[in-house]
Structures are given as structure tokens and as C-alpha cells.
């Protein structure tokens, strides 16, 4: 993507805010207790360009951007807007100066409508009455201008993930963002939604916005950005024009070594089916049929990839399998034993582990420590407890082993989970679930929002489990991930399995058609 020449840009953005020609962060330092998160980093962005910020989880990307947005205050350094020093002590200051941020975990109130979320915290033109009609009209104008289709009167909880992200972008534009920070904006989007988002971003660039794009997906960075800055361990290790970069060179800059993109898959003797799903039906949160007669079987030593566009029943299937959602009819069997509707604790004892899609909601308790989260499911078992008392030394020893074995980067076992990066939280969830040597593993979006180094690590762990004879259901919206890891690939559409194909016979075009509801030819079914 080429930068737009500065002299061709409008002097005033359509949102009504004066354009930010340049933003510079000079010598930024941020120290947390025991951690130097950002170490004398310089970073800049210009109007009419997308500047990508790359780095592993914990490299300092989000911290640097939170400083720009006023959520953190730097220990050293300064921010310069259009050549003048800018004091940004809070998000309110940032918004006032034309800086907006779309966070990785959306900052929306689910029970409120889109218009209410956009207006939240702003003064009404009709105080003490609300002016939601005027807000909705402005939302519609922004949506039309930037291709952000969204219903101002829809409750946020009813929206798909991609629609919620549009609301976050509209909210920033409504507040007059001339510079927009997008923190992992594609982590929860389907390929189709990513295409729509990139169309919106290109439109914003043409209108004179400055965009900062934080991502782990190298092919997307190469597709949308003009420049790339890479951080590692809190330091800036390089800046490069995107036209001069490759996927391999960026990965090398991020992790300091060559990164494996193609995995060596060991030959594994596939055993009998360990997990079977027969004619499974279930309801969604909205009361509609989320699963409609799903039939699947997964054998020992096999990874079955489940591909599909978000919202086609993947989440509900994983929840039914792990006893978190009731089934209307049909059954789930582990090694021939019916387990439909069993509690998660029972399924754990039968050898099932679950890596949930929403790690921050279903995977961890954010106000608990690393150690407490590692023993969430086993704290009442020996050797971690004796009668009603926990045994701290044995817990610490076991947690230390897991932290080392799974390369979880944490200051200590007593660090609160919410202080860790997304990739390290995901490694913790995997450490807890895989440490019990599961016979059946449900892995839902296991690498969503994690960096390339952590993704490589997680993929290798899943292949290790395959070699141990685990039957794995891999639920992912990343076709590259599905194709890299799976032995067979099932595609789900509107709650139905439209086909199952062998990995050696699958191609992206065929899978894309199946994801759109085109059933596989009978000869391609397994």
C-alpha cells in the first residue's frame, strides 16, 4: 500500500477534527515493577499512511500505544504532534487531540445499543435529555462514508464480533479521531471481514487519517501497511518500508531467529474413534438452532480441523462437547461412553481437556495469580491439597515446572493473570490443559491474537499431542492453521457439517466454497 502524498490530503478530516500531519514518540521509556516494558523507543506516523507495529507478545507494543492514548504515563520521553509537544495524561486528552484507539478486547457495554455505546461519556446537545436520534444519524453518515455497516439501534450483545469492531471504529471516528490506533484488529475477524476492514482503512488513509496497525499476522501487515517498526523485549530493533520486507525477514526481526512456517508432521498410527458426535442439536444464545444434526468422529492420534466463518456454530459445538451448553438432542461419546450433558469436572476425569475460544472469559480468572490459574481444575486433588488445606510448596514446584516447560513469561507465580500478555495467557491455558495428558482435546481458536513465536510453539504442542495419541478437535477460522495441522478437515455452515475432506485432497478454493454453504461432492466425503 502506497502512502498518500501529504499535499493531496484534505486539510480537515470528514469527522471535523484538524488533521494530524505527524506524530512522533521520542525516547519513550516505561518501567513497571520488575519490568522495563519500553526502553527508549522512537516511533512516528504521518497522515495518509499505515504504520504497522510488530513484535512478540510482551515486546512492548500495547504499552507503547497505551502511552500514546494516555492510559499509561512514560517515565521518560515525549510525544510531539504536528511539531509541538503534546501533554497526554488521559484518554480524554488523547481524544481531545484527535487520537483514537480500538482495543484488542472491545470496550463496549453489551446491554446497550450501538448508539448508546457511541454516545456514552459524551455531552448531549439536548441536556438533560438524550439526543440518540442525532447520534444515530451521525453514525449512519459515518457508516455510509467508510463502508461500516452497523445498525445504530441494535443491542451490542446481538452483534457478531466483526460488527462489534465496526462499532469501535465508528465510536472513534464519532469522537473525531484523526490518528487511529488499531490493536490486533483482525485477531477476531474472518477473511471476509478482514477484507472489509482493509477497505475501510484504505478509505480512511485517503481521507487523511494516520493509522497505527498492531498485528501478528505478517501477510496482513504486508498487505495493508506502508512502513513497519519491530519491537523486541521493549526495544526498537528495526524499521523498514513494507515494499522492502518479506514474511521471513519480518519474522526474523520479531523473534531474533528463523521461524518455521512449514511443520514436520510425524507419521502416527491412527487408532479407533475416541470422540464421537451423533446427530447433535443445540440452541444459540438467541434461541435459534446453532447446531443442526452434527455428526463427527475423531480418532486417536488425529487432528480434525473444523473450518467455517465465525458464527456458524463452532462456539456452541465446543461448549456442548465440554458440558457448558445443553444439547437439544443427539449425543456425545468418549471412547464409546455417552457423556452428553456431563459436567466439565466429569469430562476432565474422563480425559477431555478444553482450550476455550474466549481465554479471558472462559479460560482464566483475571484477578487470580498465575499459580492459582494453573491449578484451577486440580487444586482439590492430591498432592496439591490435604483435606481442606492447600500445600503451597508442592503447588509452587508443579507450577514452576509448567512455567518452564511451556515457556510462560511471567515475573513470578504470584503475578496476576491480567498483567500477562495474551500469548503468555494462552500458553498458561495450554499448560494447564495439556499437563493432564488428555485423551481428547478441544482446541478452540488456540492461536487467536497471539504472536508468531507463540503460534509456532502452540502448533508444535498440538502436533506433540497428536503423536501421543490424543484425539484433537481444532476449531479455527484461520485456514492456514487448519491446513498446516489437520489430518482431516470438516467445514461447518449454519450449524451443519457440509463436508469432511482429507487434508491431502483439500485446497483453499474448495474449502472457501464449503464455508459459503456449498456441500462437498459425495466422493470427497470421508
Short mmCIF file of C-alpha atoms in Angstrom, two decimals:
data_model
loop_
_atom_site.label_atom_id
_atom_site.label_comp_id
_atom_site.label_asym_id
_atom_site.label_seq_id
_atom_site.Cartn_x
_atom_site.Cartn_y
_atom_site.Cartn_z
CA UNK A 1 0.00 0.00 0.00
CA UNK A 2 1.45 3.35 -1.02
CA UNK A 3 1.33 6.43 1.19
CA UNK A 4 -0.86 9.28 0.02
CA UNK A 5 1.09 12.43 -0.76
CA UNK A 6 0.64 14.93 2.04
CA UNK A 7 -0.21 17.84 -0.21
CA UNK A 8 -3.12 15.92 -1.78
CA UNK A 9 -4.85 15.25 1.54
CA UNK A 10 -7.78 17.32 2.76
CA UNK A 11 -6.81 19.87 5.38
CA UNK A 12 -9.80 18.91 7.51
CA UNK A 13 -10.98 15.35 8.02
CA UNK A 14 -14.63 14.47 7.36
CA UNK A 15 -15.03 13.96 11.11
CA UNK A 16 -14.42 17.64 11.72
CA UNK A 17 -11.08 17.30 13.52
CA UNK A 18 -7.96 19.06 12.28
CA UNK A 19 -5.60 16.61 10.60
CA UNK A 20 -2.58 15.26 12.45
CA UNK A 21 0.22 15.70 9.93
CA UNK A 22 2.86 13.97 12.05
CA UNK A 23 3.02 12.21 15.38
CA UNK A 24 6.38 11.43 16.95
CA UNK A 25 7.21 9.49 20.11
CA UNK A 26 10.78 10.27 21.17
CA UNK A 27 12.85 8.24 23.63
CA UNK A 28 9.85 6.66 25.34
CA UNK A 29 10.64 4.67 28.50
CA UNK A 30 8.07 2.82 30.64
CA UNK A 31 9.08 0.93 33.75
CA UNK A 32 6.74 -1.34 35.69
CA UNK A 33 7.76 -3.08 38.94
CA UNK A 34 10.42 -5.55 37.88
CA UNK A 35 9.84 -5.00 34.15
CA UNK A 36 11.28 -2.49 31.69
CA UNK A 37 8.37 -2.65 29.25
CA UNK A 38 9.50 0.09 26.83
CA UNK A 39 13.18 1.00 26.54
CA UNK A 40 13.96 4.34 24.79
CA UNK A 41 11.72 3.74 21.78
CA UNK A 42 11.26 6.19 18.91
CA UNK A 43 8.14 5.82 16.77
CA UNK A 44 6.30 8.06 14.33
CA UNK A 45 3.36 8.06 11.94
CA UNK A 46 2.28 10.50 9.22
CA UNK A 47 -1.09 11.46 7.79
CA UNK A 48 -2.13 9.26 4.90
CA UNK A 49 -0.16 6.15 5.87
CA UNK A 50 -0.49 2.91 7.78
CA UNK A 51 2.48 2.29 10.06
CA UNK A 52 2.50 -1.29 11.38
CA UNK A 53 3.92 -2.13 14.80
CA UNK A 54 5.18 -5.70 15.12
CA UNK A 55 6.63 -7.72 17.95
CA UNK A 56 6.07 -10.80 20.06
CA UNK A 57 3.66 -10.74 22.98
CA UNK A 58 5.32 -8.75 25.74
CA UNK A 59 7.57 -6.85 23.31
CA UNK A 60 6.04 -3.53 24.41
CA UNK A 61 3.68 -2.75 21.52
CA UNK A 62 0.50 -2.35 23.53
CA UNK A 63 2.30 -0.49 26.32
CA UNK A 64 3.76 1.99 23.82
CA UNK A 65 0.33 2.61 22.31
CA UNK A 66 -1.32 2.92 25.73
CA UNK A 67 1.17 5.70 26.44
CA UNK A 68 0.15 7.44 23.22
CA UNK A 69 -3.51 7.05 24.22
CA UNK A 70 -2.94 8.34 27.75
CA UNK A 71 -3.62 5.07 29.58
CA UNK A 72 -0.01 4.98 30.85
CA UNK A 73 2.42 7.79 31.59
CA UNK A 74 6.01 7.40 30.37
CA UNK A 75 8.93 7.56 32.77
CA UNK A 76 10.95 9.32 30.07
CA UNK A 77 10.43 10.70 26.58
CA UNK A 78 7.89 12.92 24.88
CA UNK A 79 5.06 12.90 22.34
CA UNK A 80 5.08 15.50 19.56
CA UNK A 81 2.02 16.31 17.43
CA UNK A 82 2.50 18.47 14.33
CA UNK A 83 5.85 19.63 15.67
CA UNK A 84 4.59 20.69 19.10
CA UNK A 85 4.94 18.93 22.45
CA UNK A 86 1.68 17.20 23.45
CA UNK A 87 0.71 16.51 27.06
CA UNK A 88 -1.44 13.37 27.03
CA UNK A 89 -2.30 12.45 30.62
CA UNK A 90 -5.51 10.51 29.95
CA UNK A 91 -7.62 9.05 27.13
CA UNK A 92 -9.72 12.22 27.35
CA UNK A 93 -6.60 14.25 26.47
CA UNK A 94 -5.82 11.88 23.60
CA UNK A 95 -9.34 12.10 22.20
CA UNK A 96 -9.28 15.87 22.53
CA UNK A 97 -6.12 15.95 20.41
CA UNK A 98 -7.57 13.66 17.75
CA UNK A 99 -6.15 10.27 18.83
CA UNK A 100 -8.45 7.24 18.98
CA UNK A 101 -7.84 3.60 19.86
CA UNK A 102 -9.61 0.35 19.00
CA UNK A 103 -8.55 -2.13 21.67
CA UNK A 104 -7.98 -5.84 21.10
CA UNK A 105 -10.65 -6.61 23.69
CA UNK A 106 -13.56 -4.36 22.79
CA UNK A 107 -14.62 -1.65 25.25
CA UNK A 108 -18.38 -1.89 24.68
CA UNK A 109 -21.33 -2.32 27.05
CA UNK A 110 -23.19 -5.39 25.71
CA UNK A 111 -26.59 -4.43 27.11
CA UNK A 112 -26.60 -1.01 25.42
CA UNK A 113 -27.39 -0.25 21.79
CA UNK A 114 -24.79 0.86 19.26
CA UNK A 115 -25.96 4.48 19.53
CA UNK A 116 -25.86 4.36 23.34
CA UNK A 117 -22.31 2.96 23.28
CA UNK A 118 -21.15 5.64 20.86
CA UNK A 119 -22.73 8.42 22.93
CA UNK A 120 -21.53 7.03 26.26
CA UNK A 121 -19.49 9.64 28.14
CA UNK A 122 -20.25 12.49 25.73
CA UNK A 123 -22.37 15.57 26.45
CA UNK A 124 -25.82 15.60 24.89
CA UNK A 125 -26.85 18.56 22.74
CA UNK A 126 -30.25 18.39 24.50
CA UNK A 127 -29.18 18.06 28.13
CA UNK A 128 -30.61 16.84 30.40
CA UNK A 129 -32.30 14.77 27.65
CA UNK A 130 -30.51 12.36 25.39
CA UNK A 131 -30.03 13.07 21.69
CA UNK A 132 -29.76 9.49 20.43
CA UNK A 133 -31.63 10.30 17.22
CA UNK A 134 -28.90 12.78 16.29
CA UNK A 135 -26.24 10.27 17.34
CA UNK A 136 -27.83 7.57 15.17
CA UNK A 137 -27.97 9.94 12.20
CA UNK A 138 -24.25 10.73 12.57
CA UNK A 139 -23.47 7.00 12.91
CA UNK A 140 -25.32 6.32 9.67
CA UNK A 141 -23.34 9.10 7.94
CA UNK A 142 -20.03 7.65 9.13
CA UNK A 143 -21.09 4.11 8.26
CA UNK A 144 -22.04 5.17 4.75
CA UNK A 145 -18.87 7.20 4.24
CA UNK A 146 -16.49 4.46 5.39
CA UNK A 147 -18.41 1.30 4.48
CA UNK A 148 -19.05 0.37 8.11
CA UNK A 149 -22.45 -1.28 8.03
CA UNK A 150 -23.96 -1.13 11.50
CA UNK A 151 -27.46 -0.68 12.93
CA UNK A 152 -27.44 2.19 15.48
CA UNK A 153 -30.39 0.68 17.35
CA UNK A 154 -29.09 -2.90 17.65
CA UNK A 155 -28.04 -4.07 21.15
CA UNK A 156 -24.32 -4.79 21.11
CA UNK A 157 -24.76 -8.28 22.57
CA UNK A 158 -26.64 -9.30 19.44
CA UNK A 159 -23.81 -8.29 17.10
CA UNK A 160 -21.21 -10.60 15.62
CA UNK A 161 -17.58 -9.94 16.52
CA UNK A 162 -16.88 -8.17 13.21
CA UNK A 163 -19.87 -5.88 13.72
CA UNK A 164 -18.70 -5.02 17.24
CA UNK A 165 -15.35 -3.98 15.82
CA UNK A 166 -17.11 -1.68 13.36
CA UNK A 167 -18.87 -0.09 16.33
CA UNK A 168 -15.48 0.55 17.97
CA UNK A 169 -14.18 2.23 14.80
CA UNK A 170 -17.36 4.29 14.43
CA UNK A 171 -17.06 5.32 18.08
CA UNK A 172 -13.52 6.59 17.49
CA UNK A 173 -14.48 8.41 14.30
CA UNK A 174 -17.51 9.95 16.03
CA UNK A 175 -15.14 11.44 18.60
CA UNK A 176 -13.02 12.96 15.83
CA UNK A 177 -10.05 10.59 15.65
CA UNK A 178 -7.50 11.83 13.11
CA UNK A 179 -4.95 9.25 14.28
CA UNK A 180 -6.35 5.79 14.96
CA UNK A 181 -4.53 3.02 16.83
CA UNK A 182 -5.78 -0.46 15.90
CA UNK A 183 -4.60 -3.09 18.40
CA UNK A 184 -4.84 -6.57 16.81
CA UNK A 185 -7.84 -5.51 14.70
CA UNK A 186 -8.01 -8.74 12.69
CA UNK A 187 -7.49 -11.20 15.55
CA UNK A 188 -11.21 -11.99 15.78
CA UNK A 189 -12.23 -11.49 12.14
CA UNK A 190 -12.94 -13.89 9.29
CA UNK A 191 -11.09 -13.48 5.97
CA UNK A 192 -14.15 -11.77 4.51
CA UNK A 193 -14.34 -9.34 7.43
CA UNK A 194 -10.61 -8.63 7.14
CA UNK A 195 -11.17 -7.63 3.51
CA UNK A 196 -13.97 -5.27 4.55
CA UNK A 197 -11.81 -3.77 7.30
CA UNK A 198 -8.89 -3.16 4.93
CA UNK A 199 -11.25 -1.40 2.53
CA UNK A 200 -12.31 0.87 5.38
CA UNK A 201 -8.70 1.54 6.41
CA UNK A 202 -7.69 2.46 2.85
CA UNK A 203 -10.62 4.86 2.69
CA UNK A 204 -9.54 6.44 5.97
CA UNK A 205 -5.98 6.85 4.67
CA UNK A 206 -7.27 8.58 1.55
CA UNK A 207 -9.21 10.96 3.79
CA UNK A 208 -6.04 11.92 5.64
CA UNK A 209 -6.10 9.72 8.72
CA UNK A 210 -2.88 8.42 10.23
CA UNK A 211 -3.21 4.75 11.18
CA UNK A 212 -1.12 2.60 13.52
CA UNK A 213 -1.71 -1.10 12.88
CA UNK A 214 -0.65 -3.63 15.55
CA UNK A 215 -0.77 -7.22 14.37
CA UNK A 216 0.88 -10.63 14.47
CA UNK A 217 -0.32 -11.66 11.02
CA UNK A 218 2.56 -10.96 8.71
CA UNK A 219 0.69 -11.39 5.43
CA UNK A 220 -1.82 -8.76 6.59
CA UNK A 221 0.94 -6.35 7.61
CA UNK A 222 2.49 -6.76 4.17
CA UNK A 223 -0.90 -6.18 2.54
CA UNK A 224 -2.05 -3.04 4.38
CA UNK A 225 0.97 -1.11 5.72
CA UNK A 226 3.41 1.40 4.28
CA UNK A 227 6.08 1.07 6.97
CA UNK A 228 6.83 -1.49 9.67
CA UNK A 229 8.52 -0.96 13.04
CA UNK A 230 9.55 -4.05 15.02
CA UNK A 231 9.96 -4.19 18.81
CA UNK A 232 11.67 -6.94 20.77
CA UNK A 233 11.95 -7.06 24.57
CA UNK A 234 10.84 -3.44 24.81
CA UNK A 235 13.39 -2.10 22.33
CA UNK A 236 13.07 -0.99 18.75
CA UNK A 237 15.08 -3.41 16.64
CA UNK A 238 14.28 -2.02 13.23
CA UNK A 239 12.10 -0.04 10.86
CA UNK A 240 11.56 -0.97 7.22
CA UNK A 241 9.47 0.13 4.25
CA UNK A 242 6.90 -2.58 3.62
CA UNK A 243 7.87 -2.84 -0.05
CA UNK A 244 11.33 -3.98 1.08
CA UNK A 245 10.07 -6.55 3.60
CA UNK A 246 9.17 -10.23 3.36
CA UNK A 247 7.31 -12.52 5.71
CA UNK A 248 10.57 -14.28 6.58
CA UNK A 249 12.55 -11.09 7.21
CA UNK A 250 9.85 -9.65 9.48
CA UNK A 251 9.59 -12.90 11.45
CA UNK A 252 13.37 -12.93 11.90
CA UNK A 253 13.30 -9.36 13.22
CA UNK A 254 10.48 -10.20 15.63
CA UNK A 255 11.93 -13.28 17.30
CA UNK A 256 15.65 -12.98 16.54
CA UNK A 257 15.83 -16.32 14.73
CA UNK A 258 14.43 -18.18 11.74
CA UNK A 259 10.76 -19.11 12.20
CA UNK A 260 9.25 -22.36 10.97
CA UNK A 261 6.22 -21.87 8.71
CA UNK A 262 6.02 -25.47 7.48
CA UNK A 263 5.94 -28.19 10.15
CA UNK A 264 7.41 -31.66 10.03
CA UNK A 265 4.46 -33.97 10.70
CA UNK A 266 5.50 -37.35 12.10
CA UNK A 267 3.71 -40.42 10.83
CA UNK A 268 1.26 -41.51 13.52
CA UNK A 269 -0.69 -44.75 13.68
CA UNK A 270 -4.29 -43.63 13.91
CA UNK A 271 -6.38 -45.52 16.45
CA UNK A 272 -10.11 -46.03 16.95
CA UNK A 273 -12.52 -43.09 17.39
CA UNK A 274 -12.15 -41.56 20.85
CA UNK A 275 -14.70 -38.76 20.38
CA UNK A 276 -17.97 -39.24 18.50
CA UNK A 277 -20.76 -36.72 17.94
CA UNK A 278 -24.07 -38.12 16.71
CA UNK A 279 -26.96 -36.03 15.39
CA UNK A 280 -26.20 -33.17 17.78
CA UNK A 281 -28.61 -30.24 18.02
CA UNK A 282 -28.22 -27.18 20.26
CA UNK A 283 -29.60 -23.66 20.63
CA UNK A 284 -27.71 -20.37 20.41
CA UNK A 285 -27.96 -17.58 22.98
CA UNK A 286 -30.60 -16.01 20.75
CA UNK A 287 -32.79 -19.11 20.86
CA UNK A 288 -32.12 -20.19 17.27
CA UNK A 289 -30.73 -23.57 16.18
CA UNK A 290 -26.95 -23.20 16.36
CA UNK A 291 -26.23 -26.89 15.72
CA UNK A 292 -28.39 -28.92 13.38
CA UNK A 293 -27.67 -32.62 13.30
CA UNK A 294 -23.87 -32.51 13.61
CA UNK A 295 -22.07 -35.82 13.10
CA UNK A 296 -18.31 -36.12 13.67
CA UNK A 297 -15.76 -38.65 14.83
CA UNK A 298 -12.15 -38.05 15.84
CA UNK A 299 -9.69 -40.89 16.15
CA UNK A 300 -6.73 -41.38 18.44
CA UNK A 301 -3.65 -39.68 17.00
CA UNK A 302 -5.68 -37.46 14.69
CA UNK A 303 -6.33 -33.75 14.43
CA UNK A 304 -9.71 -32.95 12.89
CA UNK A 305 -9.84 -29.31 11.83
CA UNK A 306 -13.20 -27.57 11.92
CA UNK A 307 -13.29 -24.67 9.45
CA UNK A 308 -16.04 -22.13 9.00
CA UNK A 309 -16.95 -18.47 9.04
CA UNK A 310 -17.43 -17.10 12.56
CA UNK A 311 -20.91 -17.58 13.96
CA UNK A 312 -21.81 -20.83 12.22
CA UNK A 313 -21.99 -22.96 15.36
CA UNK A 314 -18.33 -23.50 16.23
CA UNK A 315 -18.60 -21.85 19.65
CA UNK A 316 -21.77 -23.72 20.54
CA UNK A 317 -20.28 -27.06 19.45
CA UNK A 318 -17.24 -26.62 21.67
CA UNK A 319 -19.45 -25.64 24.62
CA UNK A 320 -21.78 -28.61 24.18
CA UNK A 321 -18.83 -31.00 23.94
CA UNK A 322 -17.40 -29.69 27.21
CA UNK A 323 -20.70 -29.59 29.08
CA UNK A 324 -21.06 -25.80 29.08
CA UNK A 325 -24.21 -25.74 26.94
CA UNK A 326 -27.11 -28.23 26.90
CA UNK A 327 -27.84 -30.34 23.85
CA UNK A 328 -31.39 -30.42 22.50
CA UNK A 329 -30.90 -33.93 21.17
CA UNK A 330 -28.19 -36.23 19.91
CA UNK A 331 -25.25 -37.47 21.90
CA UNK A 332 -21.54 -37.11 22.58
CA UNK A 333 -19.44 -40.19 23.29
CA UNK A 334 -15.91 -40.56 24.64
CA UNK A 335 -14.45 -43.98 23.81
CA UNK A 336 -17.98 -45.27 23.34
CA UNK A 337 -19.27 -43.94 26.66
CA UNK A 338 -22.18 -41.45 26.45
CA UNK A 339 -21.18 -38.15 28.12
CA UNK A 340 -23.80 -35.73 26.78
CA UNK A 341 -24.56 -33.06 29.36
CA UNK A 342 -21.88 -34.20 31.81
CA UNK A 343 -20.22 -31.51 33.91
CA UNK A 344 -16.75 -30.25 32.88
CA UNK A 345 -15.21 -31.78 36.02
CA UNK A 346 -16.55 -35.20 34.99
CA UNK A 347 -15.27 -34.77 31.45
CA UNK A 348 -11.86 -33.81 32.83
CA UNK A 349 -11.76 -37.07 34.76
CA UNK A 350 -12.69 -38.97 31.60
CA UNK A 351 -9.69 -37.45 29.82
CA UNK A 352 -11.08 -34.42 27.98
CA UNK A 353 -9.33 -31.04 28.00
CA UNK A 354 -10.70 -27.78 26.62
CA UNK A 355 -8.85 -24.72 25.34
CA UNK A 356 -11.66 -22.15 25.10
CA UNK A 357 -12.16 -19.54 22.40
CA UNK A 358 -12.51 -16.68 24.91
CA UNK A 359 -9.47 -17.18 27.10
CA UNK A 360 -10.11 -14.05 29.18
CA UNK A 361 -13.69 -15.13 29.97
CA UNK A 362 -13.70 -18.92 29.97
CA UNK A 363 -10.02 -19.78 30.28
CA UNK A 364 -8.70 -17.85 33.27
CA UNK A 365 -9.76 -15.80 36.28
CA UNK A 366 -8.04 -12.49 35.68
CA UNK A 367 -7.82 -11.46 39.34
CA UNK A 368 -6.13 -14.76 40.29
CA UNK A 369 -2.39 -15.34 40.16
CA UNK A 370 -0.52 -17.42 37.61
CA UNK A 371 -0.20 -20.28 40.12
CA UNK A 372 -3.87 -20.15 41.08
CA UNK A 373 -4.91 -20.34 37.43
CA UNK A 374 -2.56 -23.24 36.75
CA UNK A 375 -4.25 -25.37 39.43
CA UNK A 376 -7.83 -24.21 38.89
CA UNK A 377 -9.05 -27.70 37.97
CA UNK A 378 -6.79 -29.71 40.27
CA UNK A 379 -6.46 -27.62 43.44
CA UNK A 380 -8.69 -30.04 45.36
CA UNK A 381 -6.73 -33.12 44.28
CA UNK A 382 -3.65 -34.70 45.76
CA UNK A 383 -0.87 -33.74 46.01
CA UNK A 384 -1.98 -30.10 45.92
CA UNK A 385 -4.32 -30.38 48.88
CA UNK A 386 -4.57 -32.30 52.10
CA UNK A 387 -8.07 -32.36 53.48
CA UNK A 388 -9.26 -28.73 53.30
CA UNK A 389 -5.77 -27.20 53.17
CA UNK A 390 -3.65 -26.38 50.14
CA UNK A 391 0.02 -27.41 50.05
CA UNK A 392 1.87 -24.30 48.81
CA UNK A 393 5.30 -25.89 48.33
CA UNK A 394 4.03 -28.68 46.10
CA UNK A 395 1.87 -26.22 44.17
CA UNK A 396 4.85 -23.89 43.65
CA UNK A 397 7.05 -26.77 42.49
CA UNK A 398 4.46 -28.00 39.98
CA UNK A 399 3.70 -24.51 38.70
CA UNK A 400 7.40 -23.80 38.29
CA UNK A 401 7.71 -26.90 36.11
CA UNK A 402 4.79 -25.85 33.92
CA UNK A 403 6.06 -22.28 33.58
CA UNK A 404 9.45 -23.60 32.45
CA UNK A 405 8.13 -26.39 30.21
CA UNK A 406 5.64 -24.15 28.41
CA UNK A 407 7.89 -21.07 28.29
CA UNK A 408 5.38 -18.83 30.09
CA UNK A 409 6.94 -15.40 30.53
CA UNK A 410 5.85 -14.06 33.90
CA UNK A 411 7.68 -12.08 36.60
CA UNK A 412 6.60 -14.68 39.19
CA UNK A 413 4.00 -17.28 40.05
CA UNK A 414 2.24 -14.66 42.15
CA UNK A 415 1.75 -12.25 39.24
CA UNK A 416 -1.89 -11.59 38.44
CA UNK A 417 -3.02 -13.12 35.16
CA UNK A 418 -4.32 -9.77 33.88
CA UNK A 419 -0.73 -8.47 33.90
CA UNK A 420 0.41 -11.06 31.33
CA UNK A 421 0.37 -10.66 27.57
CA UNK A 422 -2.21 -12.53 25.51
CA UNK A 423 0.27 -15.08 24.20
CA UNK A 424 1.50 -15.95 27.66
CA UNK A 425 -2.05 -16.32 28.96
CA UNK A 426 -2.73 -18.71 26.09
CA UNK A 427 0.40 -20.70 26.93
CA UNK A 428 -0.78 -20.90 30.54
CA UNK A 429 -4.16 -22.27 29.48
CA UNK A 430 -2.41 -24.85 27.29
CA UNK A 431 -0.02 -25.79 30.09
CA UNK A 432 -2.94 -26.43 32.45
CA UNK A 433 -4.96 -28.40 29.90
CA UNK A 434 -2.14 -30.46 28.38
CA UNK A 435 -0.43 -31.24 31.69
CA UNK A 436 -3.19 -33.75 32.40
CA UNK A 437 -2.22 -35.80 29.28
CA UNK A 438 -5.71 -35.63 27.72
CA UNK A 439 -7.09 -38.38 25.54
CA UNK A 440 -9.45 -35.90 23.87
CA UNK A 441 -8.59 -32.23 23.30
CA UNK A 442 -10.98 -29.48 22.17
CA UNK A 443 -8.84 -26.55 20.97
CA UNK A 444 -10.98 -23.56 20.00
CA UNK A 445 -9.10 -20.73 18.26
CA UNK A 446 -5.87 -21.70 20.10
CA UNK A 447 -3.70 -19.03 18.44
CA UNK A 448 -6.18 -16.16 18.15
CA UNK A 449 -4.42 -12.90 18.96
CA UNK A 450 -1.02 -14.41 19.78
CA UNK A 451 2.29 -13.60 18.13
CA UNK A 452 4.16 -15.64 15.55
CA UNK A 453 6.61 -17.11 18.05
CA UNK A 454 3.85 -18.24 20.40
CA UNK A 455 1.83 -19.54 17.43
CA UNK A 456 4.77 -21.68 16.30
CA UNK A 457 5.10 -23.01 19.85
CA UNK A 458 1.38 -23.78 20.24
CA UNK A 459 1.24 -25.52 16.87
CA UNK A 460 4.16 -27.73 17.82
CA UNK A 461 2.49 -28.63 21.12
CA UNK A 462 -0.69 -29.66 19.29
CA UNK A 463 1.38 -31.86 16.97
CA UNK A 464 3.13 -33.35 20.01
CA UNK A 465 -0.27 -34.29 21.45
CA UNK A 466 -1.20 -35.89 18.13
CA UNK A 467 1.97 -38.01 18.34
CA UNK A 468 0.95 -39.10 21.84
CA UNK A 469 -2.36 -40.43 20.53
CA UNK A 470 -4.64 -37.58 21.56
CA UNK A 471 -7.81 -37.08 19.51
CA UNK A 472 -7.90 -33.34 18.83
CA UNK A 473 -10.73 -31.17 17.51
CA UNK A 474 -9.07 -27.99 16.22
CA UNK A 475 -11.62 -25.20 15.75
CA UNK A 476 -10.12 -22.30 13.83
CA UNK A 477 -11.09 -19.54 11.42
CA UNK A 478 -7.51 -19.43 10.10
CA UNK A 479 -7.40 -21.68 7.03
CA UNK A 480 -3.60 -21.65 7.00
CA UNK A 481 -3.64 -23.07 10.53
CA UNK A 482 -6.25 -25.67 9.62
CA UNK A 483 -4.28 -26.81 6.57
CA UNK A 484 -0.96 -26.88 8.46
CA UNK A 485 -2.13 -29.04 11.38
CA UNK A 486 -5.15 -31.15 10.41
CA UNK A 487 -5.33 -34.72 9.18
CA UNK A 488 -8.94 -34.25 8.07
CA UNK A 489 -10.93 -31.05 7.67
CA UNK A 490 -14.65 -30.63 8.41
CA UNK A 491 -16.49 -27.49 7.36
CA UNK A 492 -19.46 -26.14 9.29
CA UNK A 493 -22.08 -23.84 7.80
CA UNK A 494 -25.18 -22.61 9.62
CA UNK A 495 -24.81 -25.35 12.22
CA UNK A 496 -24.40 -28.23 9.76
CA UNK A 497 -21.35 -30.15 8.61
CA UNK A 498 -21.33 -29.61 4.85
CA UNK A 499 -18.37 -31.89 4.19
CA UNK A 500 -15.29 -33.62 5.57
CA UNK A 501 -12.22 -33.89 3.36
CA UNK A 502 -8.80 -35.38 3.77
CA UNK A 503 -6.06 -32.78 4.23
CA UNK A 504 -4.13 -34.13 1.24
CA UNK A 505 -7.14 -33.52 -1.01
CA UNK A 506 -8.19 -30.12 0.37
CA UNK A 507 -7.46 -26.74 -1.19
CA UNK A 508 -8.36 -23.21 -0.17
CA UNK A 509 -10.80 -22.68 -3.03
CA UNK A 510 -12.73 -25.84 -2.21
CA UNK A 511 -12.83 -25.02 1.49
CA UNK A 512 -13.94 -21.47 0.73
CA UNK A 513 -16.90 -22.75 -1.29
CA UNK A 514 -17.84 -25.15 1.51
CA UNK A 515 -17.61 -22.31 4.05
CA UNK A 516 -20.15 -20.47 1.88
CA UNK A 517 -22.53 -23.43 2.14
CA UNK A 518 -21.64 -25.41 -0.99
CA UNK A 519 -21.64 -29.05 0.00
CA UNK A 520 -18.70 -31.28 -0.85
CA UNK A 521 -19.13 -33.81 -3.61
CA UNK A 522 -20.09 -37.24 -2.24
CA UNK A 523 -16.76 -38.65 -3.42
CA UNK A 524 -14.88 -36.10 -1.30
CA UNK A 525 -16.66 -37.06 1.91
CA UNK A 526 -14.79 -39.12 4.48
#
